[in-house]
Amino acid sequence: MADTDAHPITVAIERRIDPTRTAEATSWMQAGTDLATAFPGFLGSGWVRAGEESDLWYMLYRFRDITTLEGWETSSQRQWWLDSGRPFAREERVERRTGIEGWFDASFGSVLEPTDATTSPVQQPVPPAPPRWKQAVTIWVGFFPTNLLASWLLGFIPGFTEIPLVVRVLATTLMLTPVMTYAVLPWVTRLLRPWLQRPPRLRKASS
């Protein structure tokens, strides 16, 4: 449980905003961002609108772990901020993303850019992470050829096949983990992004 809690956590929130109170909502969203920055474990925050005429607004914030996230989410400051926005802001959906899902978040980098009074946020909604089965396929697509190539190359090392299996697997995983994390997975997710972001097809109801 401790290992899971240690992962950075990103929270994506979708809200409906009263279109007649856009200026007020803009100041309110920025105030929430400013409040969060003062809390321990804060790693970034930002907000965007789905479009100029849309009443859908999206907010992201990220904390070091579950403990620091809950410190912000249960704080009196955040509660005051939420209460002040209730007349014009309605929360529709909340998503928490941890660990490997961060690789599949296409808008993560751009949305978490700092915002201030002189900066206009990118007009881009926050897409949900792809289904887990697509994430699994993407990881396999990167891992299989990488592991195959590494196994083939390591076979040329004299005496490598005579080393105990546990030691061989340990050496291989230590070598391949950073390669997968920093090179292969980012490249594969960029390559497969159109497929990862494709919405599921709706099945036609049988007559």
PDB file of C-alpha atoms in Angstrom:
ATOM      1  CA  MET A   1       0.000   0.000   0.000  1.00  0.00           C
ATOM      2  CA  ALA A   2       2.859   2.379   0.790  1.00  0.00           C
ATOM      3  CA  ASP A   3       4.309   2.005  -2.714  1.00  0.00           C
ATOM      4  CA  THR A   4       0.985   2.871  -4.322  1.00  0.00           C
ATOM      5  CA  ASP A   5       0.524   5.915  -2.091  1.00  0.00           C
ATOM      6  CA  ALA A   6       3.981   7.208  -3.052  1.00  0.00           C
ATOM      7  CA  HIS A   7       3.027   7.773  -6.698  1.00  0.00           C
ATOM      8  CA  PRO A   8       2.197  11.327  -7.834  1.00  0.00           C
ATOM      9  CA  ILE A   9      -1.543  11.695  -8.349  1.00  0.00           C
ATOM     10  CA  THR A  10      -3.238  13.890 -10.954  1.00  0.00           C
ATOM     11  CA  VAL A  11      -6.859  14.897 -10.456  1.00  0.00           C
ATOM     12  CA  ALA A  12      -8.916  15.966 -13.492  1.00  0.00           C
ATOM     13  CA  ILE A  13     -12.210  17.760 -12.788  1.00  0.00           C
ATOM     14  CA  GLU A  14     -14.930  18.622 -15.298  1.00  0.00           C
ATOM     15  CA  ARG A  15     -17.318  21.446 -14.378  1.00  0.00           C
ATOM     16  CA  ARG A  16     -20.304  23.197 -15.946  1.00  0.00           C
ATOM     17  CA  ILE A  17     -19.998  26.973 -15.654  1.00  0.00           C
ATOM     18  CA  ASP A  18     -22.834  29.487 -15.955  1.00  0.00           C
ATOM     19  CA  PRO A  19     -22.003  31.205 -19.296  1.00  0.00           C
ATOM     20  CA  THR A  20     -23.305  34.550 -17.986  1.00  0.00           C
ATOM     21  CA  ARG A  21     -20.628  34.578 -15.275  1.00  0.00           C
ATOM     22  CA  THR A  22     -17.514  33.761 -17.301  1.00  0.00           C
ATOM     23  CA  ALA A  23     -15.411  36.631 -15.932  1.00  0.00           C
ATOM     24  CA  GLU A  24     -16.247  35.685 -12.356  1.00  0.00           C
ATOM     25  CA  ALA A  25     -15.517  32.006 -13.067  1.00  0.00           C
ATOM     26  CA  THR A  26     -12.142  32.877 -14.597  1.00  0.00           C
ATOM     27  CA  SER A  27     -11.053  34.667 -11.423  1.00  0.00           C
ATOM     28  CA  TRP A  28     -12.455  31.832  -9.318  1.00  0.00           C
ATOM     29  CA  MET A  29     -10.536  29.118 -11.197  1.00  0.00           C
ATOM     30  CA  GLN A  30      -7.311  31.111 -10.915  1.00  0.00           C
ATOM     31  CA  ALA A  31      -7.918  31.616  -7.192  1.00  0.00           C
ATOM     32  CA  GLY A  32      -8.185  27.825  -6.753  1.00  0.00           C
ATOM     33  CA  THR A  33      -4.886  27.345  -8.560  1.00  0.00           C
ATOM     34  CA  ASP A  34      -3.208  29.973  -6.378  1.00  0.00           C
ATOM     35  CA  LEU A  35      -4.546  28.397  -3.187  1.00  0.00           C
ATOM     36  CA  ALA A  36      -3.266  24.924  -4.116  1.00  0.00           C
ATOM     37  CA  THR A  37       0.293  26.157  -4.714  1.00  0.00           C
ATOM     38  CA  ALA A  38       0.730  26.893  -0.994  1.00  0.00           C
ATOM     39  CA  PHE A  39       0.146  23.260   0.059  1.00  0.00           C
ATOM     40  CA  PRO A  40       2.940  20.700   0.648  1.00  0.00           C
ATOM     41  CA  GLY A  41       3.409  18.215  -2.183  1.00  0.00           C
ATOM     42  CA  PHE A  42       1.896  20.482  -4.850  1.00  0.00           C
ATOM     43  CA  LEU A  43       3.416  19.642  -8.279  1.00  0.00           C
ATOM     44  CA  GLY A  44       1.350  21.695 -10.718  1.00  0.00           C
ATOM     45  CA  SER A  45      -2.077  22.904 -11.690  1.00  0.00           C
ATOM     46  CA  GLY A  46      -3.953  24.445 -14.594  1.00  0.00           C
ATOM     47  CA  TRP A  47      -7.367  24.920 -16.155  1.00  0.00           C
ATOM     48  CA  VAL A  48      -8.815  25.130 -19.657  1.00  0.00           C
ATOM     49  CA  ARG A  49     -12.165  25.674 -21.359  1.00  0.00           C
ATOM     50  CA  ALA A  50     -13.525  23.192 -23.871  1.00  0.00           C
ATOM     51  CA  GLY A  51     -14.213  26.051 -26.280  1.00  0.00           C
ATOM     52  CA  GLU A  52     -15.105  29.727 -26.422  1.00  0.00           C
ATOM     53  CA  GLU A  53     -18.844  29.004 -26.557  1.00  0.00           C
ATOM     54  CA  SER A  54     -18.786  25.939 -24.297  1.00  0.00           C
ATOM     55  CA  ASP A  55     -19.877  25.846 -20.664  1.00  0.00           C
ATOM     56  CA  LEU A  56     -17.498  22.922 -19.974  1.00  0.00           C
ATOM     57  CA  TRP A  57     -14.381  23.874 -18.039  1.00  0.00           C
ATOM     58  CA  TYR A  58     -11.593  21.501 -16.999  1.00  0.00           C
ATOM     59  CA  MET A  59      -9.156  21.738 -14.104  1.00  0.00           C
ATOM     60  CA  LEU A  60      -6.087  19.631 -13.314  1.00  0.00           C
ATOM     61  CA  TYR A  61      -3.923  19.565 -10.223  1.00  0.00           C
ATOM     62  CA  ARG A  62      -1.151  17.197  -9.196  1.00  0.00           C
ATOM     63  CA  PHE A  63       0.303  16.276  -5.805  1.00  0.00           C
ATOM     64  CA  ARG A  64       3.272  14.196  -4.698  1.00  0.00           C
ATOM     65  CA  ASP A  65       1.192  11.398  -3.140  1.00  0.00           C
ATOM     66  CA  ILE A  66      -2.206  10.548  -1.689  1.00  0.00           C
ATOM     67  CA  THR A  67      -1.352  12.052   1.705  1.00  0.00           C
ATOM     68  CA  THR A  68      -0.500  15.497   0.355  1.00  0.00           C
ATOM     69  CA  LEU A  69      -3.432  15.352  -2.077  1.00  0.00           C
ATOM     70  CA  GLU A  70      -5.870  14.676   0.759  1.00  0.00           C
ATOM     71  CA  GLY A  71      -4.259  17.491   2.730  1.00  0.00           C
ATOM     72  CA  TRP A  72      -5.398  19.864  -0.017  1.00  0.00           C
ATOM     73  CA  GLU A  73      -8.755  18.239  -0.723  1.00  0.00           C
ATOM     74  CA  THR A  74      -9.844  18.206   2.944  1.00  0.00           C
ATOM     75  CA  SER A  75      -8.524  21.677   3.771  1.00  0.00           C
ATOM     76  CA  SER A  76     -10.747  24.504   4.982  1.00  0.00           C
ATOM     77  CA  GLN A  77      -9.237  26.749   2.298  1.00  0.00           C
ATOM     78  CA  ARG A  78     -10.411  24.472  -0.513  1.00  0.00           C
ATOM     79  CA  GLN A  79     -13.823  24.063   1.091  1.00  0.00           C
ATOM     80  CA  TRP A  80     -14.200  27.848   1.263  1.00  0.00           C
ATOM     81  CA  TRP A  81     -13.138  28.126  -2.373  1.00  0.00           C
ATOM     82  CA  LEU A  82     -15.605  25.452  -3.506  1.00  0.00           C
ATOM     83  CA  ASP A  83     -18.458  27.076  -1.562  1.00  0.00           C
ATOM     84  CA  SER A  84     -17.736  30.438  -3.163  1.00  0.00           C
ATOM     85  CA  GLY A  85     -18.125  28.923  -6.645  1.00  0.00           C
ATOM     86  CA  ARG A  86     -21.333  26.931  -6.097  1.00  0.00           C
ATOM     87  CA  PRO A  87     -23.660  29.656  -7.481  1.00  0.00           C
ATOM     88  CA  PHE A  88     -22.095  29.363 -10.962  1.00  0.00           C
ATOM     89  CA  ALA A  89     -19.994  26.134 -11.049  1.00  0.00           C
ATOM     90  CA  ARG A  90     -21.341  22.574 -11.002  1.00  0.00           C
ATOM     91  CA  GLU A  91     -18.966  19.609 -10.738  1.00  0.00           C
ATOM     92  CA  GLU A  92     -19.739  16.934 -13.354  1.00  0.00           C
ATOM     93  CA  ARG A  93     -16.890  14.429 -13.189  1.00  0.00           C
ATOM     94  CA  VAL A  94     -13.710  13.789 -11.195  1.00  0.00           C
ATOM     95  CA  GLU A  95     -10.900  11.473 -12.306  1.00  0.00           C
ATOM     96  CA  ARG A  96      -7.769  10.457 -10.442  1.00  0.00           C
ATOM     97  CA  ARG A  97      -4.811   9.247 -12.473  1.00  0.00           C
ATOM     98  CA  THR A  98      -1.792   7.533 -10.988  1.00  0.00           C
ATOM     99  CA  GLY A  99       1.239   5.570 -12.110  1.00  0.00           C
ATOM    100  CA  ILE A 100       1.293   4.298 -15.666  1.00  0.00           C
ATOM    101  CA  GLU A 101      -1.814   6.190 -16.823  1.00  0.00           C
ATOM    102  CA  GLY A 102       0.331   9.323 -16.960  1.00  0.00           C
ATOM    103  CA  TRP A 103       2.025   7.936 -20.094  1.00  0.00           C
ATOM    104  CA  PHE A 104      -1.322   7.911 -21.896  1.00  0.00           C
ATOM    105  CA  ASP A 105      -2.509  11.419 -20.981  1.00  0.00           C
ATOM    106  CA  ALA A 106      -2.075  13.376 -24.216  1.00  0.00           C
ATOM    107  CA  SER A 107      -2.847  16.786 -22.720  1.00  0.00           C
ATOM    108  CA  PHE A 108      -0.920  16.415 -19.472  1.00  0.00           C
ATOM    109  CA  GLY A 109       2.085  18.499 -20.454  1.00  0.00           C
ATOM    110  CA  SER A 110       0.207  21.427 -21.948  1.00  0.00           C
ATOM    111  CA  VAL A 111      -2.567  21.661 -19.405  1.00  0.00           C
ATOM    112  CA  LEU A 112      -0.243  21.774 -16.412  1.00  0.00           C
ATOM    113  CA  GLU A 113       1.660  24.794 -17.672  1.00  0.00           C
ATOM    114  CA  PRO A 114       1.446  27.580 -15.052  1.00  0.00           C
ATOM    115  CA  THR A 115      -1.278  30.141 -15.611  1.00  0.00           C
ATOM    116  CA  ASP A 116      -1.450  33.729 -14.456  1.00  0.00           C
ATOM    117  CA  ALA A 117      -3.401  36.859 -15.246  1.00  0.00           C
ATOM    118  CA  THR A 118      -1.438  37.508 -18.432  1.00  0.00           C
ATOM    119  CA  THR A 119      -1.507  33.963 -19.788  1.00  0.00           C
ATOM    120  CA  SER A 120      -4.384  32.506 -21.783  1.00  0.00           C
ATOM    121  CA  PRO A 121      -4.842  28.773 -21.207  1.00  0.00           C
ATOM    122  CA  VAL A 122      -4.792  26.441 -24.173  1.00  0.00           C
ATOM    123  CA  GLN A 123      -8.339  25.788 -25.362  1.00  0.00           C
ATOM    124  CA  GLN A 124      -8.186  22.014 -25.084  1.00  0.00           C
ATOM    125  CA  PRO A 125     -10.380  19.594 -23.094  1.00  0.00           C
ATOM    126  CA  VAL A 126      -8.975  16.898 -20.853  1.00  0.00           C
ATOM    127  CA  PRO A 127      -9.493  13.490 -22.495  1.00  0.00           C
ATOM    128  CA  PRO A 128      -9.945  10.422 -20.313  1.00  0.00           C
ATOM    129  CA  ALA A 129      -7.151   7.867 -20.199  1.00  0.00           C
ATOM    130  CA  PRO A 130      -7.521   5.033 -22.743  1.00  0.00           C
ATOM    131  CA  PRO A 131      -9.111   1.747 -21.617  1.00  0.00           C
ATOM    132  CA  ARG A 132      -6.817  -0.534 -19.645  1.00  0.00           C
ATOM    133  CA  TRP A 133      -6.737  -3.124 -22.442  1.00  0.00           C
ATOM    134  CA  LYS A 134      -5.385  -0.510 -24.848  1.00  0.00           C
ATOM    135  CA  GLN A 135      -2.754   0.476 -22.302  1.00  0.00           C
ATOM    136  CA  ALA A 136      -1.773  -3.191 -21.946  1.00  0.00           C
ATOM    137  CA  VAL A 137      -1.495  -3.634 -25.733  1.00  0.00           C
ATOM    138  CA  THR A 138       0.647  -0.482 -25.976  1.00  0.00           C
ATOM    139  CA  ILE A 139       3.033  -1.686 -23.277  1.00  0.00           C
ATOM    140  CA  TRP A 140       3.327  -5.107 -24.947  1.00  0.00           C
ATOM    141  CA  VAL A 141       4.009  -3.524 -28.352  1.00  0.00           C
ATOM    142  CA  GLY A 142       6.961  -1.703 -26.819  1.00  0.00           C
ATOM    143  CA  PHE A 143       8.163  -4.426 -24.464  1.00  0.00           C
ATOM    144  CA  PHE A 144       8.178  -7.435 -26.809  1.00  0.00           C
ATOM    145  CA  PRO A 145      10.639  -6.168 -29.458  1.00  0.00           C
ATOM    146  CA  THR A 146      12.767  -4.444 -26.809  1.00  0.00           C
ATOM    147  CA  ASN A 147      13.046  -7.611 -24.732  1.00  0.00           C
ATOM    148  CA  LEU A 148      13.612  -9.740 -27.845  1.00  0.00           C
ATOM    149  CA  LEU A 149      16.456  -7.504 -29.031  1.00  0.00           C
ATOM    150  CA  ALA A 150      18.038  -7.392 -25.572  1.00  0.00           C
ATOM    151  CA  SER A 151      17.852 -11.177 -25.201  1.00  0.00           C
ATOM    152  CA  TRP A 152      19.475 -11.659 -28.609  1.00  0.00           C
ATOM    153  CA  LEU A 153      22.297  -9.200 -27.880  1.00  0.00           C
ATOM    154  CA  LEU A 154      22.968 -10.558 -24.395  1.00  0.00           C
ATOM    155  CA  GLY A 155      23.314 -14.026 -25.919  1.00  0.00           C
ATOM    156  CA  PHE A 156      26.601 -12.885 -27.482  1.00  0.00           C
ATOM    157  CA  ILE A 157      28.140 -12.253 -24.054  1.00  0.00           C
ATOM    158  CA  PRO A 158      30.364 -15.256 -23.231  1.00  0.00           C
ATOM    159  CA  GLY A 159      28.981 -17.256 -20.312  1.00  0.00           C
ATOM    160  CA  PHE A 160      25.825 -15.167 -19.949  1.00  0.00           C
ATOM    161  CA  THR A 161      23.525 -18.147 -20.465  1.00  0.00           C
ATOM    162  CA  GLU A 162      25.359 -20.010 -17.688  1.00  0.00           C
ATOM    163  CA  ILE A 163      24.508 -17.336 -15.113  1.00  0.00           C
ATOM    164  CA  PRO A 164      21.647 -18.329 -12.732  1.00  0.00           C
ATOM    165  CA  LEU A 165      18.222 -17.389 -14.120  1.00  0.00           C
ATOM    166  CA  VAL A 166      17.367 -15.003 -11.272  1.00  0.00           C
ATOM    167  CA  VAL A 167      20.574 -13.024 -11.837  1.00  0.00           C
ATOM    168  CA  ARG A 168      19.977 -12.882 -15.619  1.00  0.00           C
ATOM    169  CA  VAL A 169      16.408 -11.644 -15.169  1.00  0.00           C
ATOM    170  CA  LEU A 170      17.555  -9.091 -12.577  1.00  0.00           C
ATOM    171  CA  ALA A 171      20.240  -7.742 -14.904  1.00  0.00           C
ATOM    172  CA  THR A 172      17.861  -7.615 -17.879  1.00  0.00           C
ATOM    173  CA  THR A 173      15.060  -5.818 -16.038  1.00  0.00           C
ATOM    174  CA  LEU A 174      17.478  -3.314 -14.490  1.00  0.00           C
ATOM    175  CA  MET A 175      18.761  -2.536 -17.973  1.00  0.00           C
ATOM    176  CA  LEU A 176      15.403  -2.440 -19.778  1.00  0.00           C
ATOM    177  CA  THR A 177      13.284  -0.531 -17.245  1.00  0.00           C
ATOM    178  CA  PRO A 178      14.869   2.899 -17.900  1.00  0.00           C
ATOM    179  CA  VAL A 179      14.933   2.170 -21.646  1.00  0.00           C
ATOM    180  CA  MET A 180      11.191   1.408 -21.595  1.00  0.00           C
ATOM    181  CA  THR A 181      10.340   4.363 -19.352  1.00  0.00           C
ATOM    182  CA  TYR A 182      12.329   7.117 -21.063  1.00  0.00           C
ATOM    183  CA  ALA A 183      12.561   5.950 -24.681  1.00  0.00           C
ATOM    184  CA  VAL A 184      10.310   3.107 -25.807  1.00  0.00           C
ATOM    185  CA  LEU A 185       6.988   3.879 -24.085  1.00  0.00           C
ATOM    186  CA  PRO A 186       6.939   7.600 -24.941  1.00  0.00           C
ATOM    187  CA  TRP A 187       7.715   6.733 -28.588  1.00  0.00           C
ATOM    188  CA  VAL A 188       5.107   3.957 -28.771  1.00  0.00           C
ATOM    189  CA  THR A 189       2.368   6.095 -27.182  1.00  0.00           C
ATOM    190  CA  ARG A 190       3.077   8.898 -29.673  1.00  0.00           C
ATOM    191  CA  LEU A 191       2.947   6.374 -32.520  1.00  0.00           C
ATOM    192  CA  LEU A 192      -0.345   4.848 -31.327  1.00  0.00           C
ATOM    193  CA  ARG A 193      -1.955   8.069 -30.061  1.00  0.00           C
ATOM    194  CA  PRO A 194      -4.679   8.240 -32.761  1.00  0.00           C
ATOM    195  CA  TRP A 195      -5.763   4.709 -31.830  1.00  0.00           C
ATOM    196  CA  LEU A 196      -5.467   5.335 -28.084  1.00  0.00           C
ATOM    197  CA  GLN A 197      -7.644   8.453 -28.300  1.00  0.00           C
ATOM    198  CA  ARG A 198     -10.237   6.943 -30.638  1.00  0.00           C
ATOM    199  CA  PRO A 199     -13.600   6.859 -28.822  1.00  0.00           C
ATOM    200  CA  PRO A 200     -15.280   3.454 -28.510  1.00  0.00           C
ATOM    201  CA  ARG A 201     -17.901   2.593 -31.095  1.00  0.00           C
ATOM    202  CA  LEU A 202     -21.448   2.437 -29.856  1.00  0.00           C
ATOM    203  CA  ARG A 203     -23.083  -0.907 -30.461  1.00  0.00           C
ATOM    204  CA  LYS A 204     -26.373  -0.833 -32.300  1.00  0.00           C
ATOM    205  CA  ALA A 205     -29.290  -2.145 -30.318  1.00  0.00           C
ATOM    206  CA  SER A 206     -30.541  -5.430 -31.730  1.00  0.00           C
ATOM    207  CA  SER A 207     -34.058  -5.330 -33.075  1.00  0.00           C
TER     208      SER A 207
END
